[in-house]
Amino acid sequence: MTIKNHNYHMTKFVISAPDIRHLPKDTGIEVAFAGRSNAGKSSALNALTQQKGLARTSKTPGRTQLINLFEVEDGIRLVDLPGYGYAEVPEEMKRKWQKALGEYLQKRECIKGLVVLMDIRHPLKDLDMQMIEWSVAMEVPVLVLLTKADKLASGARKKQLLDVRHTLEELGGDVEVEYFSALKKIGIDKLRIKLDNWYSTPVES
């Protein structure tokens, strides 16, 4: 299998959808990004694509209320799932988001990988674990990015990485953990390599 290096800086916004029924045809390959509302998901997508405004970064976490779809190239897409777990969002909206998240993971056939982002200082909250457990159950490979890694000294950073790896090993499944900082450009190469691998997965017709 040949691994192709994709030009992520060519990524274009396609559509924002409230649920999977409003997404384009379920073909090609999608990799989804998920995380708590303040985990730095938009910053990670912008750093990956080298585009400052591709994914909106908001001073108020919890603004990504829709499934946002971006096209890297024909049939190759990045998906920004609604941020979850933000306290100030009304309960009904939270339920709507969680339904959209669950439906996407369980019913969208073209998902080939999930990137779960969590703040390295506060990893493995209940909803993070739920996302990873769902993915393992659906046999979707997961890359966990411990974001804002620049906020910790290198010893503390390494300890968090090893602790999270140890906890997630018990779930089984294809789960990898790396640290990441959009600000200091830590982990972007590892993210690109993982995405290139997933996008090179043969698609079943």
mmCIF file with all atom_site columns, C-alpha atoms in Angstrom, residues 69-200:
data_model
loop_
_atom_site.group_PDB
_atom_site.id
_atom_site.type_symbol
_atom_site.label_atom_id
_atom_site.label_alt_id
_atom_site.label_comp_id
_atom_site.label_asym_id
_atom_site.label_entity_id
_atom_site.label_seq_id
_atom_site.pdbx_PDB_ins_code
_atom_site.Cartn_x
_atom_site.Cartn_y
_atom_site.Cartn_z
_atom_site.occupancy
_atom_site.B_iso_or_equiv
_atom_site.pdbx_formal_charge
_atom_site.auth_seq_id
_atom_site.auth_comp_id
_atom_site.auth_asym_id
_atom_site.auth_atom_id
_atom_site.pdbx_PDB_model_num
ATOM 1   C CA . LEU A 1 69  ? -17.000 19.354 6.663  1.00 0.00 ? 69  LEU A CA 1
ATOM 2   C CA . PHE A 1 70  ? -13.736 20.248 4.886  1.00 0.00 ? 70  PHE A CA 1
ATOM 3   C CA . GLU A 1 71  ? -12.348 18.726 1.669  1.00 0.00 ? 71  GLU A CA 1
ATOM 4   C CA . VAL A 1 72  ? -8.609  18.011 1.471  1.00 0.00 ? 72  VAL A CA 1
ATOM 5   C CA . GLU A 1 73  ? -9.026  16.739 -2.082 1.00 0.00 ? 73  GLU A CA 1
ATOM 6   C CA . ASP A 1 74  ? -11.689 14.863 -4.010 1.00 0.00 ? 74  ASP A CA 1
ATOM 7   C CA . GLY A 1 75  ? -13.138 12.104 -1.773 1.00 0.00 ? 75  GLY A CA 1
ATOM 8   C CA . ILE A 1 76  ? -10.799 12.951 1.157  1.00 0.00 ? 76  ILE A CA 1
ATOM 9   C CA . ARG A 1 77  ? -12.430 14.952 3.957  1.00 0.00 ? 77  ARG A CA 1
ATOM 10  C CA . LEU A 1 78  ? -11.814 16.294 7.456  1.00 0.00 ? 78  LEU A CA 1
ATOM 11  C CA . VAL A 1 79  ? -14.824 16.541 9.758  1.00 0.00 ? 79  VAL A CA 1
ATOM 12  C CA . ASP A 1 80  ? -15.055 18.940 12.701 1.00 0.00 ? 80  ASP A CA 1
ATOM 13  C CA . LEU A 1 81  ? -17.634 17.451 15.077 1.00 0.00 ? 81  LEU A CA 1
ATOM 14  C CA . PRO A 1 82  ? -19.556 19.628 17.578 1.00 0.00 ? 82  PRO A CA 1
ATOM 15  C CA . GLY A 1 83  ? -17.568 20.437 20.719 1.00 0.00 ? 83  GLY A CA 1
ATOM 16  C CA . TYR A 1 84  ? -19.021 18.682 23.753 1.00 0.00 ? 84  TYR A CA 1
ATOM 17  C CA . GLY A 1 85  ? -19.173 19.110 27.511 1.00 0.00 ? 85  GLY A CA 1
ATOM 18  C CA . TYR A 1 86  ? -19.317 22.881 27.836 1.00 0.00 ? 86  TYR A CA 1
ATOM 19  C CA . ALA A 1 87  ? -21.166 23.833 31.013 1.00 0.00 ? 87  ALA A CA 1
ATOM 20  C CA . GLU A 1 88  ? -22.821 27.053 29.830 1.00 0.00 ? 88  GLU A CA 1
ATOM 21  C CA . VAL A 1 89  ? -24.649 25.469 26.911 1.00 0.00 ? 89  VAL A CA 1
ATOM 22  C CA . PRO A 1 90  ? -28.386 24.778 27.457 1.00 0.00 ? 90  PRO A CA 1
ATOM 23  C CA . GLU A 1 91  ? -29.184 21.146 28.286 1.00 0.00 ? 91  GLU A CA 1
ATOM 24  C CA . GLU A 1 92  ? -31.390 20.639 25.214 1.00 0.00 ? 92  GLU A CA 1
ATOM 25  C CA . MET A 1 93  ? -28.582 21.792 22.912 1.00 0.00 ? 93  MET A CA 1
ATOM 26  C CA . LYS A 1 94  ? -26.136 19.451 24.660 1.00 0.00 ? 94  LYS A CA 1
ATOM 27  C CA . ARG A 1 95  ? -28.476 16.525 24.010 1.00 0.00 ? 95  ARG A CA 1
ATOM 28  C CA . LYS A 1 96  ? -28.781 17.529 20.351 1.00 0.00 ? 96  LYS A CA 1
ATOM 29  C CA . TRP A 1 97  ? -24.992 17.623 19.947 1.00 0.00 ? 97  TRP A CA 1
ATOM 30  C CA . GLN A 1 98  ? -24.506 14.289 21.629 1.00 0.00 ? 98  GLN A CA 1
ATOM 31  C CA . LYS A 1 99  ? -27.145 12.717 19.376 1.00 0.00 ? 99  LYS A CA 1
ATOM 32  C CA . ALA A 1 100 ? -25.391 14.185 16.290 1.00 0.00 ? 100 ALA A CA 1
ATOM 33  C CA . LEU A 1 101 ? -22.001 12.909 17.541 1.00 0.00 ? 101 LEU A CA 1
ATOM 34  C CA . GLY A 1 102 ? -23.301 9.415  18.305 1.00 0.00 ? 102 GLY A CA 1
ATOM 35  C CA . GLU A 1 103 ? -25.121 9.162  14.982 1.00 0.00 ? 103 GLU A CA 1
ATOM 36  C CA . TYR A 1 104 ? -22.079 10.258 13.037 1.00 0.00 ? 104 TYR A CA 1
ATOM 37  C CA . LEU A 1 105 ? -19.808 7.682  14.703 1.00 0.00 ? 105 LEU A CA 1
ATOM 38  C CA . GLN A 1 106 ? -22.319 4.840  14.517 1.00 0.00 ? 106 GLN A CA 1
ATOM 39  C CA . LYS A 1 107 ? -23.869 5.370  11.091 1.00 0.00 ? 107 LYS A CA 1
ATOM 40  C CA . ARG A 1 108 ? -21.402 7.180  8.842  1.00 0.00 ? 108 ARG A CA 1
ATOM 41  C CA . GLU A 1 109 ? -19.737 4.430  6.824  1.00 0.00 ? 109 GLU A CA 1
ATOM 42  C CA . CYS A 1 110 ? -16.860 6.451  5.345  1.00 0.00 ? 110 CYS A CA 1
ATOM 43  C CA . ILE A 1 111 ? -15.216 7.367  8.697  1.00 0.00 ? 111 ILE A CA 1
ATOM 44  C CA . LYS A 1 112 ? -11.742 5.799  8.774  1.00 0.00 ? 112 LYS A CA 1
ATOM 45  C CA . GLY A 1 113 ? -10.321 7.448  11.895 1.00 0.00 ? 113 GLY A CA 1
ATOM 46  C CA . LEU A 1 114 ? -11.159 9.684  14.843 1.00 0.00 ? 114 LEU A CA 1
ATOM 47  C CA . VAL A 1 115 ? -8.876  12.323 16.366 1.00 0.00 ? 115 VAL A CA 1
ATOM 48  C CA . VAL A 1 116 ? -9.911  13.021 19.975 1.00 0.00 ? 116 VAL A CA 1
ATOM 49  C CA . LEU A 1 117 ? -8.421  16.193 21.406 1.00 0.00 ? 117 LEU A CA 1
ATOM 50  C CA . MET A 1 118 ? -8.146  16.843 25.136 1.00 0.00 ? 118 MET A CA 1
ATOM 51  C CA . ASP A 1 119 ? -6.331  19.425 27.209 1.00 0.00 ? 119 ASP A CA 1
ATOM 52  C CA . ILE A 1 120 ? -3.188  17.716 28.557 1.00 0.00 ? 120 ILE A CA 1
ATOM 53  C CA . ARG A 1 121 ? -3.887  19.273 31.978 1.00 0.00 ? 121 ARG A CA 1
ATOM 54  C CA . HIS A 1 122 ? -7.413  17.772 32.197 1.00 0.00 ? 122 HIS A CA 1
ATOM 55  C CA . PRO A 1 123 ? -7.487  14.552 30.132 1.00 0.00 ? 123 PRO A CA 1
ATOM 56  C CA . LEU A 1 124 ? -9.940  11.633 30.075 1.00 0.00 ? 124 LEU A CA 1
ATOM 57  C CA . LYS A 1 125 ? -13.131 13.312 31.241 1.00 0.00 ? 125 LYS A CA 1
ATOM 58  C CA . ASP A 1 126 ? -16.317 11.203 31.038 1.00 0.00 ? 126 ASP A CA 1
ATOM 59  C CA . LEU A 1 127 ? -17.300 12.372 27.545 1.00 0.00 ? 127 LEU A CA 1
ATOM 60  C CA . ASP A 1 128 ? -13.760 11.864 26.225 1.00 0.00 ? 128 ASP A CA 1
ATOM 61  C CA . MET A 1 129 ? -13.863 8.268  27.450 1.00 0.00 ? 129 MET A CA 1
ATOM 62  C CA . GLN A 1 130 ? -17.323 7.797  25.943 1.00 0.00 ? 130 GLN A CA 1
ATOM 63  C CA . MET A 1 131 ? -16.091 8.976  22.524 1.00 0.00 ? 131 MET A CA 1
ATOM 64  C CA . ILE A 1 132 ? -13.102 6.619  22.641 1.00 0.00 ? 132 ILE A CA 1
ATOM 65  C CA . GLU A 1 133 ? -15.178 3.668  23.901 1.00 0.00 ? 133 GLU A CA 1
ATOM 66  C CA . TRP A 1 134 ? -17.725 4.257  21.112 1.00 0.00 ? 134 TRP A CA 1
ATOM 67  C CA . SER A 1 135 ? -14.949 4.290  18.538 1.00 0.00 ? 135 SER A CA 1
ATOM 68  C CA . VAL A 1 136 ? -13.325 1.110  19.873 1.00 0.00 ? 136 VAL A CA 1
ATOM 69  C CA . ALA A 1 137 ? -16.752 -0.591 19.799 1.00 0.00 ? 137 ALA A CA 1
ATOM 70  C CA . MET A 1 138 ? -17.270 0.547  16.174 1.00 0.00 ? 138 MET A CA 1
ATOM 71  C CA . GLU A 1 139 ? -13.676 -0.550 15.302 1.00 0.00 ? 139 GLU A CA 1
ATOM 72  C CA . VAL A 1 140 ? -12.723 2.986  14.278 1.00 0.00 ? 140 VAL A CA 1
ATOM 73  C CA . PRO A 1 141 ? -9.022  3.729  14.946 1.00 0.00 ? 141 PRO A CA 1
ATOM 74  C CA . VAL A 1 142 ? -8.361  6.639  17.330 1.00 0.00 ? 142 VAL A CA 1
ATOM 75  C CA . LEU A 1 143 ? -5.549  9.163  17.692 1.00 0.00 ? 143 LEU A CA 1
ATOM 76  C CA . VAL A 1 144 ? -5.711  11.001 21.025 1.00 0.00 ? 144 VAL A CA 1
ATOM 77  C CA . LEU A 1 145 ? -3.979  14.384 20.957 1.00 0.00 ? 145 LEU A CA 1
ATOM 78  C CA . LEU A 1 146 ? -3.108  15.882 24.339 1.00 0.00 ? 146 LEU A CA 1
ATOM 79  C CA . THR A 1 147 ? -3.370  19.551 23.384 1.00 0.00 ? 147 THR A CA 1
ATOM 80  C CA . LYS A 1 148 ? -1.789  22.645 24.931 1.00 0.00 ? 148 LYS A CA 1
ATOM 81  C CA . ALA A 1 149 ? 1.317   20.541 25.672 1.00 0.00 ? 149 ALA A CA 1
ATOM 82  C CA . ASP A 1 150 ? 3.373   23.746 25.836 1.00 0.00 ? 150 ASP A CA 1
ATOM 83  C CA . LYS A 1 151 ? 1.565   24.604 29.108 1.00 0.00 ? 151 LYS A CA 1
ATOM 84  C CA . LEU A 1 152 ? 3.452   21.850 30.972 1.00 0.00 ? 152 LEU A CA 1
ATOM 85  C CA . ALA A 1 153 ? 7.154   21.355 31.672 1.00 0.00 ? 153 ALA A CA 1
ATOM 86  C CA . SER A 1 154 ? 8.640   18.414 29.795 1.00 0.00 ? 154 SER A CA 1
ATOM 87  C CA . GLY A 1 155 ? 8.677   16.037 32.806 1.00 0.00 ? 155 GLY A CA 1
ATOM 88  C CA . ALA A 1 156 ? 4.997   16.666 33.626 1.00 0.00 ? 156 ALA A CA 1
ATOM 89  C CA . ARG A 1 157 ? 4.113   16.407 29.931 1.00 0.00 ? 157 ARG A CA 1
ATOM 90  C CA . LYS A 1 158 ? 5.756   13.002 29.632 1.00 0.00 ? 158 LYS A CA 1
ATOM 91  C CA . LYS A 1 159 ? 4.062   11.727 32.805 1.00 0.00 ? 159 LYS A CA 1
ATOM 92  C CA . GLN A 1 160 ? 0.606   12.734 31.497 1.00 0.00 ? 160 GLN A CA 1
ATOM 93  C CA . LEU A 1 161 ? 1.321   11.055 28.166 1.00 0.00 ? 161 LEU A CA 1
ATOM 94  C CA . LEU A 1 162 ? 2.337   7.771  29.837 1.00 0.00 ? 162 LEU A CA 1
ATOM 95  C CA . ASP A 1 163 ? -0.616  7.891  32.278 1.00 0.00 ? 163 ASP A CA 1
ATOM 96  C CA . VAL A 1 164 ? -3.156  8.422  29.489 1.00 0.00 ? 164 VAL A CA 1
ATOM 97  C CA . ARG A 1 165 ? -1.570  5.690  27.330 1.00 0.00 ? 165 ARG A CA 1
ATOM 98  C CA . HIS A 1 166 ? -1.698  3.288  30.282 1.00 0.00 ? 166 HIS A CA 1
ATOM 99  C CA . THR A 1 167 ? -5.396  4.029  30.988 1.00 0.00 ? 167 THR A CA 1
ATOM 100 C CA . LEU A 1 168 ? -6.440  3.649  27.346 1.00 0.00 ? 168 LEU A CA 1
ATOM 101 C CA . GLU A 1 169 ? -4.487  0.426  26.798 1.00 0.00 ? 169 GLU A CA 1
ATOM 102 C CA . GLU A 1 170 ? -7.123  -1.304 28.917 1.00 0.00 ? 170 GLU A CA 1
ATOM 103 C CA . LEU A 1 171 ? -9.823  -0.487 26.333 1.00 0.00 ? 171 LEU A CA 1
ATOM 104 C CA . GLY A 1 172 ? -8.078  -2.490 23.623 1.00 0.00 ? 172 GLY A CA 1
ATOM 105 C CA . GLY A 1 173 ? -8.737  -1.292 20.078 1.00 0.00 ? 173 GLY A CA 1
ATOM 106 C CA . ASP A 1 174 ? -6.497  0.783  17.831 1.00 0.00 ? 174 ASP A CA 1
ATOM 107 C CA . VAL A 1 175 ? -5.819  3.808  20.068 1.00 0.00 ? 175 VAL A CA 1
ATOM 108 C CA . GLU A 1 176 ? -2.655  5.935  19.943 1.00 0.00 ? 176 GLU A CA 1
ATOM 109 C CA . VAL A 1 177 ? -1.784  8.891  22.194 1.00 0.00 ? 177 VAL A CA 1
ATOM 110 C CA . GLU A 1 178 ? 0.542   11.807 21.366 1.00 0.00 ? 178 GLU A CA 1
ATOM 111 C CA . TYR A 1 179 ? 1.008   15.285 22.726 1.00 0.00 ? 179 TYR A CA 1
ATOM 112 C CA . PHE A 1 180 ? 0.245   18.366 20.668 1.00 0.00 ? 180 PHE A CA 1
ATOM 113 C CA . SER A 1 181 ? 0.560   22.138 20.702 1.00 0.00 ? 181 SER A CA 1
ATOM 114 C CA . ALA A 1 182 ? -0.870  24.259 17.892 1.00 0.00 ? 182 ALA A CA 1
ATOM 115 C CA . LEU A 1 183 ? 0.999   27.254 19.303 1.00 0.00 ? 183 LEU A CA 1
ATOM 116 C CA . LYS A 1 184 ? 4.452   25.617 19.376 1.00 0.00 ? 184 LYS A CA 1
ATOM 117 C CA . LYS A 1 185 ? 3.783   23.309 16.389 1.00 0.00 ? 185 LYS A CA 1
ATOM 118 C CA . ILE A 1 186 ? 4.394   20.199 18.537 1.00 0.00 ? 186 ILE A CA 1
ATOM 119 C CA . GLY A 1 187 ? 2.918   16.969 17.135 1.00 0.00 ? 187 GLY A CA 1
ATOM 120 C CA . ILE A 1 188 ? 1.711   18.362 13.801 1.00 0.00 ? 188 ILE A CA 1
ATOM 121 C CA . ASP A 1 189 ? 4.010   16.049 11.809 1.00 0.00 ? 189 ASP A CA 1
ATOM 122 C CA . LYS A 1 190 ? 2.744   13.002 13.722 1.00 0.00 ? 190 LYS A CA 1
ATOM 123 C CA . LEU A 1 191 ? -0.843  14.090 13.037 1.00 0.00 ? 191 LEU A CA 1
ATOM 124 C CA . ARG A 1 192 ? -0.123  14.474 9.301  1.00 0.00 ? 192 ARG A CA 1
ATOM 125 C CA . ILE A 1 193 ? 1.533   11.043 9.103  1.00 0.00 ? 193 ILE A CA 1
ATOM 126 C CA . LYS A 1 194 ? -1.442  9.408  10.875 1.00 0.00 ? 194 LYS A CA 1
ATOM 127 C CA . LEU A 1 195 ? -3.937  11.141 8.559  1.00 0.00 ? 195 LEU A CA 1
ATOM 128 C CA . ASP A 1 196 ? -1.928  10.146 5.455  1.00 0.00 ? 196 ASP A CA 1
ATOM 129 C CA . ASN A 1 197 ? -2.054  6.532  6.667  1.00 0.00 ? 197 ASN A CA 1
ATOM 130 C CA . TRP A 1 198 ? -5.803  6.621  7.245  1.00 0.00 ? 198 TRP A CA 1
ATOM 131 C CA . TYR A 1 199 ? -6.455  8.277  3.894  1.00 0.00 ? 199 TYR A CA 1
ATOM 132 C CA . SER A 1 200 ? -4.435  5.534  2.191  1.00 0.00 ? 200 SER A CA 1
#
